[in-house]
Tab-separated table of C-alpha atoms and ligand atoms in Angstrom:
chain	number	residue	atom	x	y	z
V	81	MET	CA	0.000	0.000	0.000
V	82	GLU	CA	1.280	3.429	-0.891
V	83	THR	CA	1.395	5.473	2.323
V	84	THR	CA	2.064	9.016	3.457
V	85	ALA	CA	5.357	10.015	5.100
V	86	ALA	CA	4.091	10.252	8.683
V	87	PHE	CA	1.828	7.189	8.656
V	88	ALA	CA	3.452	4.679	11.010
V	89	GLY	CA	1.082	1.701	10.797
V	90	LEU	CA	-1.821	0.389	12.835
V	91	SER	CA	-2.125	-0.092	16.581
V	92	CYS	CA	-4.672	-2.116	18.503
V	93	THR	CA	-6.960	-0.080	20.753
V	94	ASP	CA	-7.393	-3.150	23.000
V	95	CYS	CA	-4.011	-4.838	23.442
V	96	GLY	CA	-1.716	-2.111	22.119
V	97	ALA	CA	0.080	-4.318	19.593
V	98	ALA	CA	1.494	-2.495	16.558
V	99	PHE	CA	1.253	-3.709	12.978
V	100	ASP	CA	2.638	-2.825	9.614
V	101	ALA	CA	-0.149	-1.544	7.375
V	102	ARG	CA	1.402	-2.582	4.068
V	103	ALA	CA	-0.433	-5.755	3.099
V	104	SER	CA	2.616	-7.085	1.254
V	105	THR	CA	4.632	-7.600	4.433
V	106	ALA	CA	4.446	-10.666	6.656
V	107	ASP	CA	3.394	-8.883	9.852
V	108	ALA	CA	0.852	-6.712	8.110
V	109	ALA	CA	-2.712	-6.122	9.260
V	110	THR	CA	-5.592	-4.779	7.209
V	111	HIS	CA	-8.645	-5.013	9.485
V	112	ARG	CA	-9.058	-6.135	13.129
V	113	CYS	CA	-6.125	-6.986	15.410
V	114	PRO	CA	-4.573	-10.327	14.363
V	115	ASP	CA	-3.696	-10.999	18.032
V	116	CYS	CA	-6.886	-10.182	19.920
V	117	GLY	CA	-9.536	-9.077	17.416
V	118	GLY	CA	-9.543	-5.509	18.753
V	119	ILE	CA	-10.149	-2.347	16.735
V	120	LEU	CA	-7.059	-1.102	14.892
V	121	ASP	CA	-6.304	2.592	14.631
V	122	PRO	CA	-3.917	4.350	12.226
V	123	GLU	CA	-0.846	5.804	13.964
V	124	TYR	CA	1.408	8.649	12.860
V	125	ASP	CA	4.807	9.997	13.656
V	126	TYR	CA	3.579	13.520	14.336
V	127	ASP	CA	7.102	14.884	14.307
V	128	ALA	CA	7.261	13.790	10.665
V	129	VAL	CA	4.055	15.651	9.703
V	130	ASP	CA	5.238	18.384	7.386
V	131	LEU	CA	2.217	20.671	7.600
V	132	ALA	CA	1.464	24.116	9.025
V	133	ARG	CA	-1.789	26.038	9.337
V	134	GLU	CA	-0.502	28.411	6.661
V	135	ASP	CA	-0.073	25.496	4.230
V	136	LEU	CA	-3.720	24.613	4.646
V	137	GLN	CA	-4.862	28.210	4.350
V	138	ALA	CA	-3.035	28.394	1.019
V	139	ARG	CA	-4.799	25.307	-0.340
V	140	PRO	CA	-8.196	25.311	-2.010
V	141	PHE	CA	-11.042	24.042	0.196
V	142	ASP	CA	-11.577	21.186	-2.229
V	143	GLY	CA	-12.215	17.992	-0.338
V	144	LEU	CA	-10.873	16.086	2.647
V	145	TRP	CA	-7.741	14.876	0.851
V	146	ARG	CA	-6.322	18.372	1.340
V	147	TYR	CA	-5.369	17.008	4.777
V	148	GLU	CA	-3.400	14.155	3.201
V	149	GLU	CA	-0.370	14.610	5.486
V	150	LEU	CA	-2.648	13.453	8.332
V	151	LEU	CA	-4.152	10.531	6.412
V	152	PRO	CA	-2.663	7.080	5.767
V	153	LEU	CA	-2.773	7.320	1.968
V	154	PRO	CA	-1.652	10.089	-0.347
V	155	ARG	CA	-4.181	11.991	-2.415
V	156	GLU	CA	-2.806	10.479	-5.632
V	157	ALA	CA	-3.876	7.016	-4.420
V	158	ALA	CA	-7.367	8.144	-3.422
V	159	VAL	CA	-10.682	6.959	-4.816
V	160	THR	CA	-12.314	10.342	-4.417
V	161	MET	CA	-15.161	12.560	-5.569
V	162	ASN	CA	-13.918	15.597	-3.620
V	163	GLU	CA	-16.028	14.614	-0.611
V	164	GLY	CA	-15.796	16.667	2.557
V	165	THR	CA	-15.159	20.412	2.885
V	166	THR	CA	-18.839	20.780	3.742
V	167	PRO	CA	-20.288	24.073	5.009
V	168	LEU	CA	-20.340	25.026	8.687
V	169	VAL	CA	-23.487	27.094	8.729
V	170	GLU	CA	-24.129	29.812	11.321
V	171	CYS	CA	-27.669	29.573	12.779
V	172	PRO	CA	-28.270	32.715	14.873
V	173	ALA	CA	-31.986	32.094	15.446
V	174	LEU	CA	-31.250	28.661	16.850
V	175	ALA	CA	-28.403	30.062	18.972
V	176	ASP	CA	-30.885	32.480	20.548
V	177	GLU	CA	-33.375	29.698	21.216
V	178	LEU	CA	-30.632	27.603	22.821
V	179	GLY	CA	-29.205	30.504	24.818
V	180	VAL	CA	-25.657	30.197	23.484
V	181	ALA	CA	-23.381	32.647	21.675
V	182	ARG	CA	-23.086	30.671	18.450
V	183	LEU	CA	-24.759	27.620	17.037
V	184	LEU	CA	-23.392	26.145	13.827
V	185	ILE	CA	-24.452	23.125	11.825
V	186	LYS	CA	-21.792	21.095	10.034
V	187	ASP	CA	-23.885	20.129	7.035
V	188	GLU	CA	-22.707	16.770	5.775
V	189	GLY	CA	-25.674	16.528	3.421
V	190	HIS	CA	-23.426	18.250	0.876
V	191	ASN	CA	-21.337	15.133	0.326
V	192	PRO	CA	-21.472	13.244	-3.011
V	193	THR	CA	-23.995	10.637	-1.839
V	194	GLY	CA	-25.639	12.975	0.661
V	195	SER	CA	-24.058	11.778	3.884
V	196	PHE	CA	-20.857	11.840	5.917
V	197	LYS	CA	-20.437	8.143	5.105
V	198	ASP	CA	-18.570	9.315	2.011
V	199	ARG	CA	-15.663	10.373	4.230
V	200	GLY	CA	-15.274	6.838	5.508
V	201	ALA	CA	-15.897	5.296	2.099
V	202	THR	CA	-13.224	7.289	0.301
V	203	LEU	CA	-10.569	6.100	2.781
V	204	ALA	CA	-11.817	2.523	3.128
V	205	VAL	CA	-12.320	1.909	-0.588
V	206	SER	CA	-8.981	3.538	-1.401
V	207	ALA	CA	-7.314	1.143	1.054
V	208	ALA	CA	-9.233	-1.781	-0.466
V	209	ALA	CA	-8.001	-0.844	-3.935
V	210	GLU	CA	-4.442	-0.448	-2.658
V	211	HIS	CA	-4.703	-3.884	-1.023
V	212	GLY	CA	-5.730	-5.428	-4.332
V	213	ALA	CA	-9.284	-6.286	-3.305
V	214	SER	CA	-11.829	-7.106	-5.995
V	215	ASP	CA	-14.921	-7.048	-3.781
V	216	VAL	CA	-15.884	-4.838	-0.864
V	217	ALA	CA	-18.716	-5.690	1.499
V	218	LEU	CA	-20.514	-4.461	4.611
V	219	PRO	CA	-23.704	-4.530	6.632
V	220	THR	CA	-25.264	-1.072	6.878
V	221	ALA	CA	-28.319	0.812	8.070
V	222	GLY	CA	-28.378	2.374	4.583
V	223	ASN	CA	-26.239	5.452	4.018
V	224	ALA	CA	-22.905	3.665	4.386
V	225	GLY	CA	-24.044	1.104	1.841
V	226	GLN	CA	-24.936	3.797	-0.647
V	227	ALA	CA	-21.535	5.397	-0.125
V	228	ALA	CA	-19.678	2.084	-0.414
V	229	ALA	CA	-21.527	1.194	-3.626
V	230	ALA	CA	-20.677	4.574	-5.140
V	231	TYR	CA	-16.973	4.487	-4.275
V	232	ALA	CA	-16.636	0.821	-5.261
V	233	ALA	CA	-18.188	1.680	-8.621
V	234	ARG	CA	-15.694	4.488	-9.069
V	235	ALA	CA	-12.804	2.149	-8.206
V	236	GLY	CA	-14.077	-0.648	-10.464
V	237	LEU	CA	-14.734	-2.962	-7.504
V	238	ASP	CA	-17.817	-5.052	-6.780
V	239	ALA	CA	-19.837	-4.059	-3.705
V	240	HIS	CA	-21.918	-6.448	-1.577
V	241	VAL	CA	-24.268	-4.569	0.688
V	242	PHE	CA	-26.518	-6.003	3.397
V	243	VAL	CA	-29.314	-3.672	4.477
V	244	PRO	CA	-32.311	-4.173	6.750
V	245	SER	CA	-35.681	-3.946	5.027
V	246	ARG	CA	-36.406	-0.750	6.961
V	247	ALA	CA	-33.527	1.151	5.283
V	248	SER	CA	-34.732	4.227	3.414
V	249	PHE	CA	-35.962	3.902	-0.148
V	250	VAL	CA	-33.311	6.362	-1.354
V	251	THR	CA	-30.368	4.380	-0.015
V	252	LYS	CA	-31.658	1.070	-1.351
V	253	ALA	CA	-32.457	2.538	-4.755
V	254	MET	CA	-29.063	4.182	-5.093
V	255	ILE	CA	-27.157	1.044	-4.071
V	256	ASN	CA	-28.856	-0.551	-7.098
V	257	VAL	CA	-28.159	2.440	-9.307
V	258	HIS	CA	-24.450	2.264	-8.477
V	259	GLY	CA	-24.453	-1.400	-9.475
V	260	GLY	CA	-23.962	-2.810	-5.982
V	261	GLU	CA	-25.180	-6.290	-5.115
V	262	MET	CA	-27.780	-5.692	-2.429
V	263	THR	CA	-29.209	-8.185	0.044
V	264	VAL	CA	-32.270	-6.855	1.827
V	265	VAL	CA	-32.698	-8.592	5.164
V	266	GLU	CA	-36.047	-8.643	6.931
V	267	GLY	CA	-35.780	-6.795	10.240
V	268	ARG	CA	-33.344	-4.342	11.731
V	269	PHE	CA	-29.610	-3.558	11.516
V	270	ALA	CA	-28.589	-6.486	13.734
V	271	ASP	CA	-30.381	-8.875	11.366
V	272	ALA	CA	-28.500	-7.448	8.390
V	273	ALA	CA	-25.231	-7.760	10.325
V	274	ASP	CA	-25.957	-11.439	11.103
V	275	ALA	CA	-26.786	-12.208	7.463
V	276	TYR	CA	-23.612	-10.432	6.359
V	277	ALA	CA	-21.475	-12.416	8.822
V	278	ASP	CA	-22.901	-15.694	7.497
V	279	ALA	CA	-22.287	-14.748	3.867
V	280	ALA	CA	-18.815	-13.310	4.504
V	281	GLU	CA	-17.596	-16.658	5.853
V	282	SER	CA	-17.769	-18.272	2.431
V	283	ASN	CA	-16.731	-15.287	0.316
V	284	ASP	CA	-13.426	-13.527	-0.214
V	285	TRP	CA	-14.744	-10.056	0.520
V	286	TYR	CA	-12.789	-7.058	1.771
V	287	SER	CA	-14.808	-5.627	4.657
V	288	VAL	CA	-15.492	-1.914	4.676
V	289	GLY	CA	-17.629	-2.257	7.818
V	290	SER	CA	-17.285	0.389	10.523
V	291	PHE	CA	-14.488	-0.342	13.016
V	292	VAL	CA	-13.707	-3.524	11.055
V	293	THR	CA	-11.591	-1.574	8.584
V	294	PRO	CA	-9.333	0.910	10.410
V	295	TYR	CA	-9.904	3.456	7.665
V	296	ARG	CA	-13.537	4.461	8.028
V	297	HIS	CA	-13.197	6.233	11.356
V	298	GLU	CA	-9.956	7.682	10.043
V	299	GLY	CA	-11.869	9.301	7.191
V	300	LYS	CA	-14.498	10.684	9.545
V	301	LYS	CA	-11.905	12.514	11.591
V	302	THR	CA	-11.550	15.064	8.813
V	303	MET	CA	-14.894	16.583	9.869
V	304	TYR	CA	-13.105	18.020	12.855
V	305	TYR	CA	-10.130	19.353	10.897
V	306	GLU	CA	-12.636	21.298	8.828
V	307	ILE	CA	-14.652	22.527	11.809
V	308	ALA	CA	-11.476	23.828	13.497
V	309	GLU	CA	-10.247	25.463	10.300
V	310	GLN	CA	-13.673	26.986	9.592
V	311	LEU	CA	-13.609	28.470	13.126
V	312	ASP	CA	-10.212	30.048	12.421
V	313	TRP	CA	-8.340	27.357	14.308
V	314	ALA	CA	-10.437	27.442	17.434
V	315	ALA	CA	-12.172	24.494	19.064
V	316	PRO	CA	-15.928	24.798	19.494
V	317	ASP	CA	-16.960	24.444	23.135
V	318	ARG	CA	-19.309	21.551	22.349
V	319	ILE	CA	-19.920	19.185	19.468
V	320	VAL	CA	-23.211	17.291	19.550
V	321	TYR	CA	-23.155	14.221	17.366
V	322	PRO	CA	-26.035	11.821	16.513
V	323	THR	CA	-24.596	8.560	17.761
V	324	GLY	CA	-25.178	5.020	16.604
V	325	GLY	CA	-21.882	3.213	16.070
V	326	GLY	CA	-20.010	6.375	17.045
V	327	VAL	CA	-17.538	6.313	14.159
V	328	GLY	CA	-17.665	10.068	13.655
V	329	LEU	CA	-17.407	10.907	17.340
V	330	VAL	CA	-14.353	8.704	17.817
V	331	GLY	CA	-12.777	10.039	14.628
V	332	MET	CA	-13.408	13.689	15.462
V	333	TYR	CA	-11.987	13.323	18.956
V	334	LYS	CA	-8.840	11.779	17.533
V	335	ALA	CA	-8.553	14.723	15.144
V	336	ALA	CA	-9.021	17.181	18.015
V	337	ARG	CA	-6.130	15.601	19.891
V	338	GLU	CA	-4.013	15.600	16.748
V	339	LEU	CA	-4.572	19.300	16.100
V	340	ARG	CA	-3.691	20.091	19.696
V	341	ARG	CA	-0.554	17.992	19.469
V	342	LEU	CA	0.454	19.736	16.237
V	343	GLY	CA	-0.105	23.106	17.914
V	344	PHE	CA	-2.878	24.130	15.482
V	345	VAL	CA	-5.588	24.447	18.166
V	346	ASP	CA	-5.050	24.860	21.899
V	347	GLU	CA	-8.308	23.495	23.262
V	348	LEU	CA	-10.343	20.306	22.918
V	349	PRO	CA	-14.092	20.420	22.260
V	350	GLY	CA	-16.525	18.725	24.635
V	351	MET	CA	-17.888	15.708	22.761
V	352	TYR	CA	-21.570	14.849	23.216
V	353	ALA	CA	-23.300	11.680	22.036
V	354	ALA	CA	-26.959	12.214	21.174
V	355	GLN	CA	-29.110	9.105	20.874
V	356	SER	CA	-32.755	8.186	20.567
V	357	ALA	CA	-34.429	7.115	23.806
V	358	GLY	CA	-35.512	4.028	21.854
V	359	CYS	CA	-31.906	2.832	21.534
V	360	ALA	CA	-29.457	4.528	23.874
V	361	PRO	CA	-26.763	2.077	24.998
V	362	ILE	CA	-24.078	4.784	25.089
V	363	VAL	CA	-26.184	7.133	27.206
V	364	GLU	CA	-26.944	4.270	29.574
V	365	ALA	CA	-23.229	3.431	29.892
V	366	VAL	CA	-22.221	7.054	30.517
V	367	GLU	CA	-24.991	7.643	33.062
V	368	GLY	CA	-24.134	4.374	34.789
V	369	GLY	CA	-20.442	5.270	34.981
V	370	ARG	CA	-19.465	2.188	32.979
V	371	SER	CA	-16.591	2.018	30.500
V	372	ARG	CA	-18.567	0.021	27.938
V	373	HIS	CA	-22.208	-0.492	27.006
V	374	ASP	CA	-24.638	-3.316	27.612
V	375	PRO	CA	-26.441	-4.310	24.416
V	376	TRP	CA	-29.832	-2.601	24.146
V	377	GLU	CA	-32.456	-5.335	24.393
V	378	THR	CA	-35.344	-4.036	22.305
V	379	PRO	CA	-34.221	-1.241	19.984
V	380	ASP	CA	-37.176	0.768	18.762
V	381	THR	CA	-36.653	4.096	17.048
V	382	ILE	CA	-37.728	5.628	13.764
V	383	CYS	CA	-34.112	6.850	13.464
V	384	GLY	CA	-32.703	3.797	11.722
V	385	GLY	CA	-29.284	5.375	11.159
V	386	ILE	CA	-28.564	5.461	14.890
V	387	GLU	CA	-30.416	2.325	15.892
V	388	ILE	CA	-27.246	0.410	16.756
V	389	PRO	CA	-28.034	-1.692	19.848
V	390	ASP	CA	-24.559	-3.200	20.278
V	391	PRO	CA	-21.927	-0.581	19.319
V	392	GLY	CA	-18.606	-2.431	19.484
V	393	ALA	CA	-16.557	0.736	19.852
V	394	SER	CA	-18.381	1.901	22.982
V	395	PRO	CA	-15.191	1.987	25.119
V	396	LEU	CA	-13.662	4.451	22.643
V	397	ILE	CA	-16.836	6.544	22.601
V	398	VAL	CA	-17.149	6.596	26.391
V	399	ASP	CA	-13.451	7.497	26.707
V	400	ALA	CA	-13.787	10.401	24.283
V	401	ILE	CA	-16.807	11.737	26.179
V	402	ALA	CA	-15.090	11.411	29.556
V	403	GLU	CA	-11.726	12.822	28.486
V	404	SER	CA	-13.284	15.792	26.735
V	405	ASP	CA	-15.645	16.544	29.633
V	406	GLY	CA	-18.604	16.077	27.291
V	407	GLY	CA	-21.745	14.082	27.849
V	408	ALA	CA	-24.474	11.873	26.475
V	409	VAL	CA	-28.153	12.570	26.029
V	410	ALA	CA	-31.179	10.634	24.815
V	411	THR	CA	-34.397	12.175	23.527
V	412	PRO	CA	-37.604	10.508	22.340
V	413	ASP	CA	-38.361	10.139	18.626
V	414	GLU	CA	-41.146	12.702	18.860
V	415	ALA	CA	-38.658	15.346	20.049
V	416	ILE	CA	-36.121	14.335	17.406
V	417	LEU	CA	-38.581	14.721	14.532
V	418	ASP	CA	-39.904	17.977	16.000
V	419	ALA	CA	-36.308	19.252	16.103
V	420	ALA	CA	-35.720	18.383	12.437
V	421	ILE	CA	-38.757	20.448	11.541
V	422	THR	CA	-37.745	23.329	13.827
V	423	VAL	CA	-34.308	23.468	12.185
V	424	ALA	CA	-35.865	23.341	8.713
V	425	GLN	CA	-38.298	26.146	9.588
V	426	HIS	CA	-36.026	28.388	11.683
V	427	ALA	CA	-32.685	27.891	9.942
V	428	GLY	CA	-33.606	26.496	6.533
V	429	ILE	CA	-31.287	23.533	6.902
V	430	GLU	CA	-32.578	20.103	5.940
V	431	MET	CA	-31.546	17.706	8.683
V	432	GLY	CA	-31.999	13.988	8.293
V	433	ALA	CA	-34.544	12.569	10.731
V	434	THR	CA	-31.801	10.468	12.309
V	435	CYS	CA	-29.372	13.377	12.470
V	436	ALA	CA	-31.874	15.624	14.220
V	437	ALA	CA	-31.137	13.658	17.398
V	438	ALA	CA	-28.205	16.087	17.619
V	439	ALA	CA	-30.611	19.031	17.595
V	440	SER	CA	-33.142	17.637	20.068
V	441	GLY	CA	-30.219	16.469	22.195
V	442	ALA	CA	-28.764	19.985	22.186
V	443	TRP	CA	-32.104	21.442	23.260
V	444	GLU	CA	-32.297	18.938	26.109
V	445	LEU	CA	-28.702	19.691	27.169
V	446	ALA	CA	-29.460	23.421	27.129
V	447	GLU	CA	-32.518	22.872	29.320
V	448	ARG	CA	-30.386	20.939	31.771
V	449	GLY	CA	-28.009	23.914	31.984
V	450	GLU	CA	-25.140	22.057	30.358
V	451	PHE	CA	-24.263	24.967	28.051
V	452	ASP	CA	-22.841	28.378	28.940
V	453	ALA	CA	-24.083	31.634	27.447
V	454	GLY	CA	-20.751	32.260	25.725
V	455	ASP	CA	-20.536	28.808	24.134
V	456	THR	CA	-19.982	27.938	20.507
V	457	VAL	CA	-21.946	24.759	19.833
V	458	VAL	CA	-21.651	22.649	16.672
V	459	LEU	CA	-24.341	20.165	15.647
V	460	VAL	CA	-23.340	17.559	13.082
V	461	ASN	CA	-25.989	16.982	10.410
V	462	THR	CA	-24.643	13.675	9.198
V	463	ALA	CA	-26.991	13.285	6.210
V	464	ALA	CA	-29.261	15.295	3.962
V	465	GLY	CA	-32.886	15.722	4.979
V	466	ASN	CA	-34.114	14.324	1.693
V	467	LYS	CA	-32.696	10.916	2.612
V	468	GLU	CA	-35.621	10.558	5.033
V	469	ASP	CA	-38.118	13.033	3.617
V	470	ASP	CA	-40.958	10.536	3.987
V	471	VAL	CA	-40.344	10.231	7.739
V	472	LEU	CA	-40.248	14.012	8.189
V	473	ARG	CA	-43.328	14.632	6.101
V	474	SER	CA	-45.433	11.993	7.798
V	475	HIS	CA	-44.421	13.425	11.176
V	476	LEU	CA	-45.519	16.850	9.989
V	477	MET	CA	-48.840	15.466	8.753
V	478	GLY	CA	-49.278	13.710	12.091
V	479	ARG	CA	-49.272	17.176	13.666
V	480	GLY	CA	-52.218	18.084	11.457
V	481	VAL	CA	-50.188	20.220	9.046
Q	131	LIG	ZN1	-5.081	-6.488	19.862
């Protein structure tokens, strides 16, 4: 695999073992830890990162690969559609309602397939291509499958996507349009994950599943580089993130620590996980003072994108929340859908139904007095509102509108 100068390989977040990331070498690793099965994370020699804030300011704001010195692969090896560099939109009316100085929405709906999953897909599919894979595969709630199918198509790879029947029409349709092989599994995300695991046993597929490949969360970290740069190299006081598997939260917190280490930003943001009350294993773990979650027994939320009852990376999520002095909050579906409509009507921004957990979560946190009047708060809108327009519209009609 062609790598960047500072990329030092992969380390296990469980046992700490280090591995070469070049698949051609004998001690190489490409996915989970060969020793213990733990999650692998890309490591860098930060002293070898040849990058200053001025370098970035001189570059066009033309996609996440502009941060290539802090990524494992160089831009020239990337399977890319210039994803990333999404707007950070000031929402003064919402800031007033929340009682904070600034409220901004990082609008990931602007990505090529309409969600932040493109950030993970560009890294993971690029790594797959570099590793000589012919087929990529994953279980997904929907958006990640659409992204994987698109990037696989661009790379000339076959994609095998397992989605639950409840996944949105848009994601299922577009997986087909991109030429992906789609298996629709009756039930919820866990059912799709089980069906994928069965099928993967007898197929030579390269997994691009979250926290199975080390590269998806690595791609997501770029959201934070952009947020910090868009705030003139300042950390927001709080980032509220709609949390299912937590890939983006873990990635962004890594990026925050990297920028502090590089001397680009002095502070760390408080990281907040926002979940639906119908599936809130992270909130339960944080409130119970535990370092990892217990699987949620009966997940039941309209927000399919964050209905992840057994998030394997929960220790990393809980750590990020604790270290950053953040928090976790769950709100009911009714409040989440109301918040999506409030944001659409007061700020114009189209939040996905799932993503609006960040907005309703922020309102709840504000009511609890978690925010200060001088705070800058960032909500992450992980996907475009039109991915789940049917859910939003039927909620609106349910209110008699
Ligand atoms: Zn390990």
